[in-house]
Structure formats: C-alpha cells, structure tokens
C-alpha cells in the first residue's frame, strides 16, 4: 500500500486503535478462538487501555491518509499487540510495522526480536522470517513464541 507511514502512538489514537483491534478480533481472530475468549479480548483493548499501555511499552501506528491502519507495540526486543485493519490485510503493512520495530531494537543493540503469536498470526510471522521457539498458555489462549535474528546488532 502506498503512502503508509509509521509513527509513535498519540493519546488521541486510543479510540481508533481500540476500534481497529475489536474489528480484527471479531472478523478475523474469531475464526480461531472461542467467542468467550474473543469477548474477553475485546473488553481488554479499550481506548483507555491503549493509553495505559503506552506508559509501559512503545506503541506504533501505521497511518494511511491520516487514518490508523495498523499497530504494533514493543518493549525492547519483545513485540506485542500486532493488528492491521482487516480492509488492508495482505498489503505489506504488518511486515512494514515489524521491520520498523526490528530496526529500533537493532539500534539498541538487541541481537534478536521475539514475538508471541496467536494461531492467526503464526503463519504471518513464519512468512516474514520468524522461527518457533516454544509454545505457552496465557489467559488469552495458546501463544506461539517466535524469534528472528537481528543482523548487524
Ligand atoms: C497477521 C496480520 C498482522 C498480518 O498483517 P498484514 O498487513 O495482512 O501482513 P502483510 O501484508 O505484511 O504480509 C506479509 C507476508 O505474510 C503473509 N501473511 C499475512 N498474513 C498471513 C497469515 N495469517 N498466514 C500466512 N501468511 C500470512 C502475506 O501473504 C505476505 O506474504 P508475501 O511475502 O508472500 O507477500 C493481520 O492479518 C492481522 O491483523 N490479523 C488479525 C490480528 C492478528 O491475528 N494479529 C496477530 C496477533 S499475534
């Protein structure tokens, strides 16, 4: 997708990111997870939750013509909360967000990037160079832990 830029989260993004994540959960992730779990995750990702999380992690926003179309969060070399607007899937925005956080982690001296993936995100991470490390259980269900080396760190 042309003209997609990645920038830091701003408090006023909370509402748009909450709506984007809830759409993903209801329209995409609901294929892989029970309704009760999807409801719980939708309740979790409120606008205020994003604002709270921004104090704990760096949150990034992919923007197209001034509209948020994706988000990812980072704490050092750990990746969280990767979601792309369902209308814009398959256009390289997820890869773009990941390359953005990988560059920042590499610049801080990290030698690998680590992410946790739902069933839905697992194939995506394989496709962009991540390999499986282990599987863990969380309150939000099964979590595939994957890593990708950061060359030149
Ligand atoms: C997973 C997700 C973030 C991918 O974002 P995206 O912008 O659609 O991905 P991209 O267009 O950058 O895809 C990069 C590559 O991965 C592939 N890919 C994307 N999603 C995939 C999937 N679920 N399974 C396998 N491959 C996938 C693309 O085809 C593309 O391949 P290419 O190199 O041949 O072009 C997006 O589908 C999404 O938001 N899903 C719902 C929320 C979710 O599950 N988030 C992950 C939580 S761990």
Tab-separated table of C-alpha atoms and ligand atoms in Angstrom:
chain	number	residue	atom	x	y	z
A	1	UNK	CA	0.000	0.000	0.000
A	2	UNK	CA	1.494	3.357	-0.967
A	3	UNK	CA	1.761	6.297	1.391
A	4	UNK	CA	1.691	4.255	4.593
A	5	UNK	CA	3.815	5.824	7.311
A	6	UNK	CA	4.688	4.511	10.769
A	7	UNK	CA	4.760	6.885	13.727
A	8	UNK	CA	4.643	6.839	17.519
A	9	UNK	CA	1.305	6.458	19.340
A	10	UNK	CA	-0.505	9.599	20.468
A	11	UNK	CA	-3.135	9.534	23.262
A	12	UNK	CA	-5.860	10.541	20.807
A	13	UNK	CA	-5.186	7.316	18.812
A	14	UNK	CA	-6.747	5.244	21.614
A	15	UNK	CA	-10.285	5.208	20.181
A	16	UNK	CA	-9.217	4.371	16.599
A	17	UNK	CA	-6.840	1.612	17.715
A	18	UNK	CA	-9.431	0.097	20.028
A	19	UNK	CA	-11.951	0.011	17.140
A	20	UNK	CA	-9.339	-1.477	14.787
A	21	UNK	CA	-8.374	-4.244	17.225
A	22	UNK	CA	-12.003	-5.093	18.027
A	23	UNK	CA	-12.737	-5.402	14.268
A	24	UNK	CA	-9.761	-7.748	13.837
A	25	UNK	CA	-10.824	-9.856	16.804
A	26	UNK	CA	-14.454	-10.146	15.680
A	27	UNK	CA	-13.837	-10.556	11.927
A	28	UNK	CA	-10.531	-12.455	11.781
A	29	UNK	CA	-9.387	-13.958	15.081
A	30	UNK	CA	-12.886	-15.239	15.891
A	31	UNK	CA	-12.239	-17.981	13.298
A	32	UNK	CA	-9.575	-19.465	15.571
A	33	UNK	CA	-10.763	-18.729	19.102
A	34	UNK	CA	-13.941	-19.347	21.142
A	35	UNK	CA	-16.456	-16.493	21.356
A	36	UNK	CA	-15.947	-16.147	25.122
A	37	UNK	CA	-12.227	-15.516	24.645
A	38	UNK	CA	-12.832	-13.018	21.821
A	39	UNK	CA	-15.298	-11.127	24.043
A	40	UNK	CA	-12.713	-11.004	26.830
A	41	UNK	CA	-10.043	-9.653	24.490
A	42	UNK	CA	-12.431	-7.042	23.058
A	43	UNK	CA	-13.222	-5.874	26.606
A	44	UNK	CA	-9.481	-5.658	27.318
A	45	UNK	CA	-8.423	-3.463	24.369
A	46	UNK	CA	-10.296	-0.258	25.210
A	47	UNK	CA	-9.085	3.207	24.209
A	48	UNK	CA	-8.017	3.839	27.810
A	49	UNK	CA	-6.147	0.514	27.917
A	50	UNK	CA	-4.080	1.661	24.925
A	51	UNK	CA	-3.299	4.918	26.723
A	52	UNK	CA	-2.280	2.967	29.857
A	53	UNK	CA	-0.154	0.542	27.814
A	54	UNK	CA	1.653	3.448	26.179
A	55	UNK	CA	3.234	4.181	29.585
A	56	UNK	CA	4.630	0.615	29.736
A	57	UNK	CA	5.612	-0.022	26.096
A	58	UNK	CA	6.288	1.867	22.918
A	59	UNK	CA	3.216	1.721	20.670
A	60	UNK	CA	3.496	2.422	16.931
A	61	UNK	CA	0.781	3.311	14.471
A	62	UNK	CA	0.720	2.699	10.707
A	63	UNK	CA	-1.188	5.532	9.082
A	64	UNK	CA	-2.687	5.866	5.614
A	65	UNK	CA	-4.009	9.305	4.597
A	66	UNK	CA	-4.141	10.308	8.261
A	67	UNK	CA	-6.095	7.207	9.337
A	68	UNK	CA	-4.621	4.472	11.578
A	69	UNK	CA	-4.500	1.190	9.595
A	70	UNK	CA	-2.298	-0.883	11.903
A	71	UNK	CA	-0.496	-1.014	15.219
A	72	UNK	CA	2.305	-2.871	16.968
A	73	UNK	CA	3.894	-2.466	20.419
A	74	UNK	CA	7.444	-3.040	21.591
A	75	UNK	CA	9.285	-3.405	24.879
A	76	UNK	CA	12.972	-3.673	23.952
A	77	UNK	CA	13.131	-6.686	21.624
A	78	UNK	CA	9.700	-8.055	22.607
A	79	UNK	CA	6.725	-7.498	20.312
A	80	UNK	CA	3.101	-7.182	21.415
A	81	UNK	CA	-0.307	-6.270	20.010
A	82	UNK	CA	0.148	-6.542	16.240
A	83	UNK	CA	-3.074	-5.729	14.395
A	84	UNK	CA	-3.809	-4.480	10.872
A	85	UNK	CA	-7.169	-3.118	9.683
A	86	UNK	CA	-8.972	-6.098	8.056
A	87	UNK	CA	-9.683	-3.952	4.970
A	88	UNK	CA	-5.928	-3.545	4.460
A	89	UNK	CA	-4.650	-7.088	5.082
A	90	UNK	CA	-2.139	-8.532	2.626
A	91	UNK	CA	-0.717	-5.172	1.528
A	92	UNK	CA	2.535	-5.283	3.442
A	93	UNK	CA	1.513	-3.177	6.459
A	94	UNK	CA	2.212	-5.929	9.008
A	95	UNK	CA	5.652	-6.541	7.526
A	96	UNK	CA	6.327	-2.799	7.497
A	97	UNK	CA	5.412	-2.458	11.188
A	98	UNK	CA	7.646	-5.392	12.107
A	99	UNK	CA	10.612	-4.030	10.149
A	100	UNK	CA	10.113	-0.701	11.959
A	101	UNK	CA	10.304	-2.224	15.454
A	102	UNK	CA	13.171	-4.541	14.399
A	103	UNK	CA	15.227	-1.547	13.245
A	104	UNK	CA	14.688	0.221	16.572
A	105	UNK	CA	15.606	-2.890	18.589
A	106	UNK	CA	18.704	-3.476	16.438
A	107	UNK	CA	19.799	0.125	17.014
A	108	UNK	CA	19.553	-0.522	20.774
A	109	UNK	CA	21.922	-3.485	20.397
A	110	UNK	CA	19.460	-6.390	20.586
A	111	UNK	CA	20.546	-9.480	18.658
A	112	UNK	CA	17.090	-10.993	18.121
A	113	UNK	CA	13.432	-9.987	18.074
A	114	UNK	CA	10.848	-12.046	19.963
A	115	UNK	CA	7.102	-12.159	19.470
A	116	UNK	CA	4.122	-14.092	20.730
A	117	UNK	CA	1.611	-15.185	18.101
A	118	UNK	CA	-1.958	-16.364	18.131
A	119	UNK	CA	-2.940	-19.156	15.730
A	120	UNK	CA	-3.921	-16.407	13.282
A	121	UNK	CA	-0.602	-14.595	13.403
A	122	UNK	CA	1.613	-17.690	13.403
A	123	UNK	CA	1.817	-18.132	9.594
A	124	UNK	CA	2.435	-14.413	9.120
A	125	UNK	CA	5.485	-14.481	11.389
A	126	UNK	CA	6.883	-17.552	9.620
A	127	UNK	CA	6.449	-15.730	6.314
A	128	UNK	CA	8.495	-12.724	7.497
A	129	UNK	CA	11.421	-14.752	8.823
A	130	UNK	CA	10.496	-15.821	12.359
A	131	UNK	CA	11.039	-19.358	13.683
A	132	UNK	CA	9.331	-21.151	16.555
A	133	UNK	CA	10.968	-21.178	19.979
A	134	UNK	CA	8.245	-22.603	22.234
A	135	UNK	CA	4.503	-22.614	22.913
A	136	UNK	CA	2.973	-21.189	26.076
A	137	UNK	CA	-0.525	-20.881	27.509
A	138	UNK	CA	-1.858	-17.476	28.508
A	139	UNK	CA	-5.176	-16.128	29.775
A	140	UNK	CA	-5.866	-15.364	26.099
A	141	UNK	CA	-5.164	-18.941	24.941
A	142	UNK	CA	-2.230	-20.601	23.185
A	143	UNK	CA	0.725	-18.340	22.418
A	144	UNK	CA	3.434	-19.341	19.903
A	145	UNK	CA	6.762	-17.726	20.823
A	146	UNK	CA	8.925	-16.965	17.772
A	147	UNK	CA	12.249	-15.212	17.187
A	148	UNK	CA	14.136	-13.633	14.314
A	149	UNK	CA	17.850	-12.768	14.451
A	150	UNK	CA	18.724	-9.093	14.042
A	151	UNK	CA	21.808	-8.977	11.881
A	152	UNK	CA	24.454	-6.334	12.433
A	153	UNK	CA	23.498	-5.768	16.091
B	1	LIG	C1	-1.436	-11.097	10.978
B	1	LIG	C2	-1.537	-9.676	10.386
B	1	LIG	C3	-0.979	-8.697	11.408
B	1	LIG	C4	-0.735	-9.600	9.085
B	1	LIG	O1	-0.762	-8.250	8.613
B	1	LIG	P1	-0.775	-7.931	7.017
B	1	LIG	O2	-0.565	-6.476	6.853
B	1	LIG	O3	-2.002	-8.519	6.438
B	1	LIG	O4	0.503	-8.747	6.535
B	1	LIG	P2	1.459	-8.414	5.274
B	1	LIG	O5	0.603	-7.962	4.145
B	1	LIG	O6	2.566	-7.523	5.706
B	1	LIG	O7	2.019	-9.868	4.966
B	1	LIG	C5	3.405	-10.199	4.863
B	1	LIG	C6	3.506	-11.604	4.290
B	1	LIG	O8	2.878	-12.530	5.190
B	1	LIG	C7	1.820	-13.233	4.535
B	1	LIG	N1	0.734	-13.394	5.520
B	1	LIG	C8	-0.041	-12.439	6.078
B	1	LIG	N2	-0.881	-12.978	6.971
B	1	LIG	C9	-0.649	-14.310	6.956
B	1	LIG	C10	-1.201	-15.414	7.663
B	1	LIG	N3	-2.171	-15.252	8.593
B	1	LIG	N4	-0.704	-16.653	7.402
B	1	LIG	C11	0.288	-16.832	6.499
B	1	LIG	N5	0.858	-15.825	5.798
B	1	LIG	C12	0.397	-14.575	6.029
B	1	LIG	C13	1.409	-12.325	3.378
B	1	LIG	O9	0.788	-13.076	2.351
B	1	LIG	C14	2.753	-11.754	2.977
B	1	LIG	O10	3.424	-12.727	2.190
B	1	LIG	P3	4.340	-12.368	0.916
B	1	LIG	O11	5.700	-12.191	1.492
B	1	LIG	O12	4.203	-13.542	0.045
B	1	LIG	O13	3.808	-11.116	0.280
B	1	LIG	C15	-3.001	-9.326	10.047
B	1	LIG	O14	-3.543	-10.321	9.226
B	1	LIG	C16	-3.910	-9.156	11.255
B	1	LIG	O15	-4.002	-8.064	11.802
B	1	LIG	N6	-4.609	-10.223	11.677
B	1	LIG	C17	-5.569	-10.155	12.751
B	1	LIG	C18	-4.906	-9.835	14.073
B	1	LIG	C19	-3.850	-10.839	14.429
B	1	LIG	O16	-4.053	-12.029	14.363
B	1	LIG	N7	-2.697	-10.310	14.824
B	1	LIG	C20	-1.581	-11.107	15.177
B	1	LIG	C21	-1.639	-11.401	16.602
B	1	LIG	S1	-0.255	-12.433	17.013
